[in-house]
GROMACS .gro file of C-alpha atoms in nm:
model
  384
    1MET     CA    1  -1.895  -2.385  -0.455
    2LEU     CA    2  -2.007  -2.161  -0.170
    3ARG     CA    3  -2.352  -2.043  -0.068
    4GLY     CA    4  -2.449  -1.764   0.170
    5ARG     CA    5  -2.514  -1.390   0.182
    6LEU     CA    6  -2.304  -1.252  -0.103
    7VAL     CA    7  -2.172  -0.902  -0.030
    8THR     CA    8  -1.987  -0.732  -0.315
    9GLY     CA    9  -1.990  -0.428  -0.539
   10GLY     CA   10  -2.195  -0.226  -0.291
   11SER     CA   11  -2.487  -0.470  -0.279
   12VAL     CA   12  -2.604  -0.777  -0.089
   13VAL     CA   13  -2.756  -1.093  -0.234
   14ASP     CA   14  -2.929  -1.260   0.061
   15ASP     CA   15  -2.911  -1.607  -0.095
   16GLY     CA   16  -2.606  -1.610  -0.316
   17VAL     CA   17  -2.384  -1.868  -0.481
   18LEU     CA   18  -2.015  -1.836  -0.560
   19ALA     CA   19  -1.846  -2.081  -0.796
   20VAL     CA   20  -1.472  -2.092  -0.865
   21ALA     CA   21  -1.283  -2.235  -1.163
   22GLY     CA   22  -0.909  -2.253  -1.104
   23ASP     CA   23  -0.795  -1.920  -0.965
   24ARG     CA   24  -1.095  -1.723  -1.100
   25VAL     CA   25  -1.453  -1.659  -1.007
   26ALA     CA   26  -1.681  -1.847  -1.247
   27PHE     CA   27  -2.017  -1.737  -1.106
   28ALA     CA   28  -2.133  -1.496  -0.836
   29GLY     CA   29  -2.500  -1.418  -0.805
   30PRO     CA   30  -2.840  -1.524  -0.674
   31ALA     CA   31  -2.887  -1.893  -0.604
   32ARG     CA   32  -3.197  -1.889  -0.824
   33ASP     CA   33  -2.978  -1.807  -1.125
   34TRP     CA   34  -2.739  -2.099  -1.070
   35THR     CA   35  -2.819  -2.387  -1.303
   36GLY     CA   36  -2.617  -2.659  -1.129
   37ALA     CA   37  -2.663  -2.851  -0.806
   38LEU     CA   38  -2.699  -2.629  -0.501
   39PRO     CA   39  -2.555  -2.670  -0.154
   40ALA     CA   40  -2.790  -2.614   0.138
   41PRO     CA   41  -2.884  -2.251   0.211
   42ALA     CA   42  -2.644  -2.083   0.453
   43PRO     CA   43  -2.805  -1.756   0.568
   44GLN     CA   44  -2.557  -1.724   0.857
   45THR     CA   45  -2.258  -1.727   0.622
   46LEU     CA   46  -2.125  -1.406   0.466
   47LEU     CA   47  -1.928  -1.426   0.140
   48LEU     CA   48  -1.714  -1.115   0.092
   49PRO     CA   49  -1.449  -1.026  -0.164
   50GLY     CA   50  -1.096  -1.058  -0.036
   51LEU     CA   51  -1.009  -0.730   0.136
   52VAL     CA   52  -0.758  -0.478  -0.003
   53ASP     CA   53  -0.540  -0.284   0.244
   54LEU     CA   54  -0.349   0.009   0.091
   55HIS     CA   55  -0.179   0.120   0.413
   56CYS     CA   56  -0.023  -0.139   0.643
   57HIS     CA   57   0.311  -0.141   0.827
   58GLY     CA   58   0.310  -0.499   0.958
   59ALA     CA   59   0.167  -0.753   1.203
   60ALA     CA   60   0.249  -1.060   1.412
   61GLY     CA   61   0.548  -0.888   1.572
   62HIS     CA   62   0.709  -0.788   1.242
   63GLY     CA   63   0.716  -0.447   1.072
   64PHE     CA   64   0.765  -0.390   0.701
   65PRO     CA   65   1.002  -0.097   0.776
   66ASP     CA   66   1.254  -0.324   0.951
   67ALA     CA   67   1.173  -0.697   0.927
   68ASP     CA   68   1.374  -0.955   0.737
   69VAL     CA   69   1.215  -1.158   0.459
   70ALA     CA   70   1.079  -1.420   0.699
   71GLY     CA   71   0.926  -1.148   0.915
   72VAL     CA   72   0.767  -0.975   0.618
   73ARG     CA   73   0.614  -1.305   0.510
   74ALA     CA   74   0.484  -1.371   0.861
   75ALA     CA   75   0.320  -1.028   0.880
   76ALA     CA   76   0.160  -1.068   0.538
   77ALA     CA   77   0.041  -1.418   0.625
   78HIS     CA   78  -0.124  -1.290   0.943
   79HIS     CA   79  -0.331  -1.037   0.749
   80ARG     CA   80  -0.404  -1.285   0.469
   81ALA     CA   81  -0.542  -1.542   0.713
   82ARG     CA   82  -0.795  -1.281   0.823
   83GLY     CA   83  -0.914  -1.197   0.476
   84THR     CA   84  -0.677  -0.929   0.346
   85THR     CA   85  -0.583  -1.099   0.023
   86THR     CA   86  -0.432  -0.788  -0.139
   87LEU     CA   87  -0.184  -0.614   0.090
   88VAL     CA   88   0.040  -0.314   0.026
   89ALA     CA   89   0.348  -0.294   0.251
   90SER     CA   90   0.394   0.057   0.390
   91LEU     CA   91   0.731   0.202   0.486
   92VAL     CA   92   0.792   0.509   0.703
   93SER     CA   93   1.024   0.805   0.651
   94ALA     CA   94   1.388   0.704   0.677
   95PRO     CA   95   1.725   0.801   0.528
   96ALA     CA   96   1.759   0.724   0.160
   97ALA     CA   97   1.999   0.436   0.224
   98VAL     CA   98   1.748   0.270   0.457
   99LEU     CA   99   1.464   0.311   0.209
  100ARG     CA  100   1.675   0.159  -0.066
  101GLU     CA  101   1.756  -0.136   0.160
  102ARG     CA  102   1.390  -0.189   0.247
  103LEU     CA  103   1.289  -0.175  -0.119
  104ALA     CA  104   1.551  -0.441  -0.195
  105VAL     CA  105   1.389  -0.666   0.068
  106LEU     CA  106   1.029  -0.604  -0.035
  107ALA     CA  107   1.054  -0.587  -0.416
  108PRO     CA  108   1.109  -0.962  -0.469
  109LEU     CA  109   0.804  -1.041  -0.254
  110VAL     CA  110   0.593  -0.805  -0.464
  111GLU     CA  111   0.728  -0.959  -0.782
  112ALA     CA  112   0.639  -1.304  -0.644
  113GLY     CA  113   0.281  -1.191  -0.573
  114GLU     CA  114   0.307  -1.219  -0.195
  115LEU     CA  115   0.255  -0.843  -0.158
  116ALA     CA  116   0.061  -0.607  -0.384
  117GLY     CA  117   0.323  -0.334  -0.378
  118VAL     CA  118   0.508  -0.089  -0.159
  119HIS     CA  119   0.374   0.237  -0.018
  120LEU     CA  120   0.629   0.506   0.070
  121GLU     CA  121   0.485   0.710   0.357
  122GLY     CA  122   0.736   0.991   0.331
  123PRO     CA  123   0.997   1.127   0.353
  124PHE     CA  124   0.846   1.440   0.188
  125LEU     CA  125   0.616   1.521   0.482
  126SER     CA  126   0.544   1.813   0.714
  127ALA     CA  127   0.757   1.814   1.028
  128ALA     CA  128   0.472   1.990   1.209
  129ARG     CA  129   0.238   1.697   1.134
  130CYS     CA  130   0.479   1.406   1.124
  131GLY     CA  131   0.283   1.196   1.376
  132ALA     CA  132   0.475   0.873   1.434
  133GLN     CA  133   0.730   0.954   1.164
  134ASP     CA  134   1.090   1.028   1.262
  135PRO     CA  135   1.123   1.408   1.212
  136SER     CA  136   1.497   1.374   1.152
  137ALA     CA  137   1.423   1.164   0.842
  138LEU     CA  138   1.197   1.421   0.674
  139VAL     CA  139   1.331   1.614   0.375
  140PRO     CA  140   1.182   1.860   0.124
  141GLY     CA  141   1.045   1.717  -0.196
  142ASP     CA  142   1.334   1.595  -0.410
  143PRO     CA  143   1.252   1.459  -0.757
  144ALA     CA  144   1.600   1.311  -0.796
  145LEU     CA  145   1.562   1.116  -0.472
  146LEU     CA  146   1.217   0.997  -0.571
  147ALA     CA  147   1.345   0.881  -0.910
  148GLU     CA  148   1.621   0.691  -0.733
  149LEU     CA  149   1.372   0.520  -0.498
  150LEU     CA  150   1.136   0.431  -0.780
  151ALA     CA  151   1.425   0.276  -0.969
  152ALA     CA  152   1.535   0.084  -0.659
  153GLY     CA  153   1.180  -0.047  -0.624
  154ARG     CA  154   1.187  -0.199  -0.976
  155GLY     CA  155   0.828  -0.099  -1.043
  156THR     CA  156   0.694  -0.224  -0.708
  157VAL     CA  157   0.623   0.118  -0.553
  158VAL     CA  158   0.248   0.159  -0.598
  159ALA     CA  159   0.181   0.463  -0.376
  160MET     CA  160   0.351   0.749  -0.195
  161THR     CA  161   0.229   0.988   0.073
  162LEU     CA  162   0.360   1.342   0.039
  163ALA     CA  163   0.263   1.674   0.193
  164PRO     CA  164   0.095   1.896  -0.066
  165GLU     CA  165   0.309   2.188   0.053
  166THR     CA  166   0.639   2.007  -0.004
  167ALA     CA  167   0.888   2.139  -0.259
  168HIS     CA  168   0.845   2.032  -0.623
  169ARG     CA  169   0.503   1.881  -0.551
  170ALA     CA  170   0.379   1.890  -0.910
  171GLU     CA  171   0.697   1.730  -1.040
  172LEU     CA  172   0.675   1.457  -0.775
  173VAL     CA  173   0.313   1.382  -0.864
  174ASP     CA  174   0.399   1.361  -1.233
  175LEU     CA  175   0.694   1.132  -1.161
  176LEU     CA  176   0.482   0.899  -0.949
  177ARG     CA  177   0.218   0.875  -1.218
  178ALA     CA  178   0.478   0.812  -1.486
  179HIS     CA  179   0.573   0.503  -1.285
  180GLY     CA  180   0.212   0.395  -1.230
  181ALA     CA  181   0.214   0.491  -0.862
  182LEU     CA  182  -0.065   0.661  -0.668
  183PRO     CA  183   0.007   1.007  -0.521
  184SER     CA  184  -0.154   1.054  -0.180
  185PHE     CA  185  -0.161   1.381   0.011
  186GLY     CA  186  -0.114   1.359   0.386
  187HIS     CA  187   0.095   1.446   0.692
  188THR     CA  188   0.033   1.808   0.603
  189ASP     CA  189   0.011   2.141   0.785
  190ALA     CA  190  -0.121   2.327   0.480
  191ASP     CA  191  -0.441   2.529   0.494
  192ALA     CA  192  -0.758   2.449   0.301
  193ALA     CA  193  -0.676   2.681   0.011
  194GLU     CA  194  -0.333   2.528  -0.047
  195VAL     CA  195  -0.465   2.173  -0.029
  196THR     CA  196  -0.754   2.256  -0.261
  197ALA     CA  197  -0.513   2.407  -0.513
  198ALA     CA  198  -0.289   2.100  -0.495
  199ILE     CA  199  -0.583   1.865  -0.549
  200ARG     CA  200  -0.722   2.065  -0.839
  201ALA     CA  201  -0.380   2.066  -1.003
  202ALA     CA  202  -0.330   1.693  -0.955
  203ALA     CA  203  -0.679   1.548  -0.994
  204PRO     CA  204  -0.711   1.576  -1.374
  205GLY     CA  205  -0.405   1.356  -1.418
  206GLY     CA  206  -0.547   1.038  -1.270
  207ARG     CA  207  -0.587   0.853  -0.943
  208LEU     CA  208  -0.538   1.055  -0.623
  209SER     CA  209  -0.598   0.992  -0.253
  210ALA     CA  210  -0.567   1.145   0.091
  211THR     CA  211  -0.369   0.950   0.349
  212HIS     CA  212  -0.564   0.865   0.668
  213LEU     CA  213  -0.798   1.166   0.666
  214PHE     CA  214  -0.806   1.360   0.997
  215ASN     CA  215  -0.483   1.196   1.121
  216GLY     CA  216  -0.155   1.375   1.054
  217MET     CA  217  -0.323   1.706   0.972
  218PRO     CA  218  -0.485   2.004   1.149
  219PRO     CA  219  -0.841   1.957   1.273
  220LEU     CA  220  -1.140   2.101   1.089
  221LEU     CA  221  -1.240   2.430   1.253
  222SER     CA  222  -1.509   2.682   1.164
  223ARG     CA  223  -1.264   2.951   1.055
  224ALA     CA  224  -0.975   2.722   0.967
  225PRO     CA  225  -1.124   2.428   0.775
  226GLY     CA  226  -0.783   2.296   0.678
  227PRO     CA  227  -0.699   1.981   0.479
  228VAL     CA  228  -0.996   1.786   0.616
  229ALA     CA  229  -1.253   2.015   0.457
  230ALA     CA  230  -1.053   2.044   0.135
  231CYS     CA  231  -1.026   1.665   0.100
  232LEU     CA  232  -1.390   1.601   0.187
  233ALA     CA  233  -1.505   1.855  -0.070
  234ALA     CA  234  -1.275   1.705  -0.332
  235ALA     CA  235  -1.398   1.353  -0.250
  236ALA     CA  236  -1.758   1.473  -0.290
  237ARG     CA  237  -1.661   1.613  -0.633
  238GLY     CA  238  -1.507   1.280  -0.732
  239GLU     CA  239  -1.152   1.418  -0.743
  240LEU     CA  240  -0.990   1.193  -0.483
  241VAL     CA  241  -1.049   0.905  -0.243
  242VAL     CA  242  -0.998   0.950   0.131
  243GLU     CA  243  -0.842   0.684   0.350
  244LEU     CA  244  -1.009   0.626   0.687
  245ILE     CA  245  -0.857   0.427   0.974
  246GLY     CA  246  -1.195   0.319   1.107
  247ASP     CA  247  -1.061   0.110   1.394
  248GLY     CA  248  -1.232   0.298   1.678
  249VAL     CA  249  -0.898   0.444   1.793
  250HIS     CA  250  -0.785   0.682   1.520
  251LEU     CA  251  -1.138   0.812   1.458
  252SER     CA  252  -1.462   0.810   1.652
  253PRO     CA  253  -1.740   0.591   1.511
  254GLU     CA  254  -1.948   0.902   1.451
  255THR     CA  255  -1.672   1.055   1.241
  256VAL     CA  256  -1.648   0.745   1.024
  257ALA     CA  257  -2.026   0.729   0.974
  258THR     CA  258  -2.038   1.099   0.889
  259VAL     CA  259  -1.776   1.067   0.616
  260PHE     CA  260  -1.966   0.776   0.461
  261ASP     CA  261  -2.282   0.987   0.464
  262LEU     CA  262  -2.100   1.282   0.306
  263VAL     CA  263  -1.900   1.120   0.025
  264GLY     CA  264  -2.010   0.756   0.001
  265PRO     CA  265  -1.812   0.430  -0.010
  266ARG     CA  266  -1.678   0.481  -0.362
  267ALA     CA  267  -1.476   0.776  -0.231
  268ILE     CA  268  -1.350   0.600   0.084
  269ALA     CA  269  -1.075   0.342   0.129
  270LEU     CA  270  -1.078   0.180   0.471
  271VAL     CA  271  -0.723   0.103   0.587
  272THR     CA  272  -0.557  -0.037   0.898
  273ASP     CA  273  -0.227   0.154   0.925
  274ALA     CA  274  -0.140  -0.163   1.118
  275MET     CA  275   0.208  -0.199   1.265
  276ALA     CA  276   0.403  -0.489   1.414
  277ALA     CA  277   0.173  -0.516   1.718
  278ALA     CA  278  -0.132  -0.616   1.512
  279GLY     CA  279  -0.241  -0.956   1.639
  280MET     CA  280  -0.003  -0.935   1.934
  281ALA     CA  281  -0.029  -0.870   2.306
  282ASP     CA  282   0.034  -0.532   2.467
  283GLY     CA  283   0.402  -0.450   2.505
  284SER     CA  284   0.698  -0.274   2.348
  285TYR     CA  285   0.746  -0.258   1.970
  286ARG     CA  286   0.902  -0.036   1.705
  287LEU     CA  287   0.772   0.156   1.407
  288GLY     CA  288   1.073   0.208   1.188
  289SER     CA  289   1.336   0.371   1.409
  290LEU     CA  290   1.092   0.485   1.680
  291PRO     CA  291   0.998   0.296   1.999
  292VAL     CA  292   0.630   0.223   2.054
  293VAL     CA  293   0.433   0.097   2.352
  294VAL     CA  294   0.097  -0.076   2.314
  295ARG     CA  295  -0.151  -0.057   2.602
  296ASP     CA  296  -0.508  -0.184   2.576
  297GLY     CA  297  -0.449  -0.242   2.207
  298VAL     CA  298  -0.353   0.122   2.136
  299ALA     CA  299  -0.004   0.189   1.995
  300ARG     CA  300   0.165   0.515   2.093
  301LEU     CA  301   0.517   0.654   2.065
  302THR     CA  302   0.709   0.645   2.388
  303GLY     CA  303   0.845   0.972   2.523
  304GLY     CA  304   0.696   1.318   2.510
  305SER     CA  305   0.459   1.318   2.213
  306ALA     CA  306   0.265   0.995   2.283
  307ALA     CA  307   0.135   1.018   1.925
  308ILE     CA  308  -0.071   0.727   1.796
  309ALA     CA  309   0.181   0.503   1.622
  310GLY     CA  310  -0.019   0.302   1.374
  311GLY     CA  311  -0.296   0.051   1.432
  312THR     CA  312  -0.330  -0.294   1.582
  313ALA     CA  313  -0.647  -0.398   1.394
  314ARG     CA  314  -0.677  -0.608   1.080
  315LEU     CA  315  -0.891  -0.485   0.792
  316VAL     CA  316  -1.180  -0.718   0.877
  317ASP     CA  317  -1.174  -0.564   1.227
  318VAL     CA  318  -1.200  -0.219   1.069
  319VAL     CA  319  -1.495  -0.334   0.858
  320ARG     CA  320  -1.663  -0.473   1.170
  321ALA     CA  321  -1.609  -0.146   1.359
  322THR     CA  322  -1.739   0.051   1.062
  323VAL     CA  323  -2.059  -0.154   1.049
  324ALA     CA  324  -2.096  -0.112   1.426
  325ALA     CA  325  -2.074   0.265   1.367
  326GLY     CA  326  -2.393   0.242   1.162
  327VAL     CA  327  -2.251   0.214   0.810
  328PRO     CA  328  -2.438  -0.040   0.594
  329LEU     CA  329  -2.251  -0.368   0.551
  330ALA     CA  330  -2.235  -0.339   0.172
  331ASP     CA  331  -2.085   0.010   0.195
  332ALA     CA  332  -1.822  -0.091   0.451
  333VAL     CA  333  -1.719  -0.392   0.243
  334LEU     CA  334  -1.700  -0.185  -0.077
  335ALA     CA  335  -1.471   0.066   0.099
  336ALA     CA  336  -1.242  -0.220   0.203
  337SER     CA  337  -1.237  -0.399  -0.133
  338GLY     CA  338  -1.361  -0.243  -0.456
  339THR     CA  339  -1.264   0.117  -0.384
  340PRO     CA  340  -0.902   0.048  -0.278
  341ALA     CA  341  -0.862  -0.198  -0.567
  342ARG     CA  342  -0.966   0.077  -0.807
  343LEU     CA  343  -0.719   0.317  -0.643
  344LEU     CA  344  -0.444   0.064  -0.706
  345GLY     CA  345  -0.553   0.037  -1.068
  346ARG     CA  346  -0.632  -0.331  -1.012
  347GLN     CA  347  -0.918  -0.476  -1.214
  348ASP     CA  348  -0.860  -0.837  -1.107
  349VAL     CA  349  -0.939  -0.802  -0.736
  350GLY     CA  350  -1.181  -0.622  -0.507
  351GLU     CA  351  -1.508  -0.773  -0.630
  352LEU     CA  352  -1.674  -1.113  -0.657
  353ALA     CA  353  -1.756  -1.122  -1.026
  354PRO     CA  354  -1.683  -1.365  -1.310
  355GLY     CA  355  -1.324  -1.337  -1.428
  356ARG     CA  356  -1.193  -1.175  -1.112
  357ARG     CA  357  -0.930  -1.350  -0.903
  358ALA     CA  358  -1.101  -1.592  -0.668
  359ASP     CA  359  -1.029  -1.406  -0.343
  360VAL     CA  360  -1.304  -1.472  -0.088
  361LEU     CA  361  -1.344  -1.392   0.280
  362VAL     CA  362  -1.598  -1.617   0.449
  363THR     CA  363  -1.729  -1.493   0.784
  364ASP     CA  364  -2.001  -1.553   1.036
  365PRO     CA  365  -2.280  -1.291   1.076
  366ASP     CA  366  -2.057  -1.091   1.315
  367LEU     CA  367  -1.779  -1.064   1.057
  368ASN     CA  368  -1.551  -1.312   1.232
  369PRO     CA  369  -1.347  -1.489   0.961
  370THR     CA  370  -1.411  -1.861   0.920
  371ALA     CA  371  -1.223  -1.925   0.595
  372VAL     CA  372  -1.025  -1.740   0.328
  373LEU     CA  373  -0.974  -1.825  -0.037
  374ARG     CA  374  -0.695  -1.654  -0.231
  375ALA     CA  375  -0.655  -1.714  -0.603
  376GLY     CA  376  -0.876  -2.021  -0.569
  377ALA     CA  377  -0.669  -2.182  -0.290
  378TRP     CA  378  -0.767  -2.203   0.075
  379VAL     CA  379  -0.545  -1.998   0.304
  380GLN     CA  380  -0.408  -2.177   0.608
  381ARG     CA  381  -0.589  -2.056   0.919
  382GLU     CA  382  -0.409  -1.919   1.223
  383GLU     CA  383  -0.526  -1.919   1.581
  384SER     CA  384  -0.703  -1.589   1.658
   0.00000   0.00000   0.00000
């Protein structure tokens, strides 16, 4: 049994109790409602639901787009030890043969419950807004290729980023949904009208998101509002959820706070976009086939573009930065737990409530992790 400030479902219980039975939450609520023996009050302890990261490329020196099984496990373990108890492994655009090979590596780990699924970030993206994606690996939307990749993934592909202007968009969206996967629009050079039309066509069919809003797309301008305005308006209408990389590098704190004010935490999924350098020192790394250099914790492609090449933060770090930006704690936690869980179609994680999987992140008042429970078992801690 745990006692502290219970933060879940968009609310805070200042004196809360959490009880676990096996791998499930048995009770989560005010201490006054608990009928058994009580531990001492712990007002300096925060009890959060295990975090849910929909967009992550690796950590601890290992990247999901290229690591072997041991490396994938090490990267996942690094995030898990810091409270991300539900982690989707993101790939980057690559030739079909490489994507098939990566799916063969990752699928067994998803099936074993070590990962929550695979996210295909490409290859049906805009070359003009490819960011840290290899432009030579980008191809127009190809339903046959997507069907092949979904089959290779054996049901483990849970999301795909595609540009709304890519060929056969509607067919691709329908195919993803037929396989239970989340379509996410991003890495796009389309204008606001085209993105709005794509969202309105896709939204009635089910879950929909926008990949790392603001990043990998044109900026919002007064006479060219672009994808940012289209996605914000759609999020305000309840038609899609926007990802935000609220790490203080990809977006300014003011931008993050503004989006929370505009659309609220139930329309925002905080993500890391973390790559192999997360948890590591500055130095040279790779993101898929592309070389990356990390200086002062910021990952950028080497060479001419110097584009930001993923993140180096963990999701708890993103939550901490979001709170520092002025977002209420309960809202930041909801956007890193309940909202992404809902996007994944998961009803067993993302909230501390009876019957949910017993995933708990215990932190100090500054959101520094002190312990992690996953499925009722304590996660081995790593040195920070």
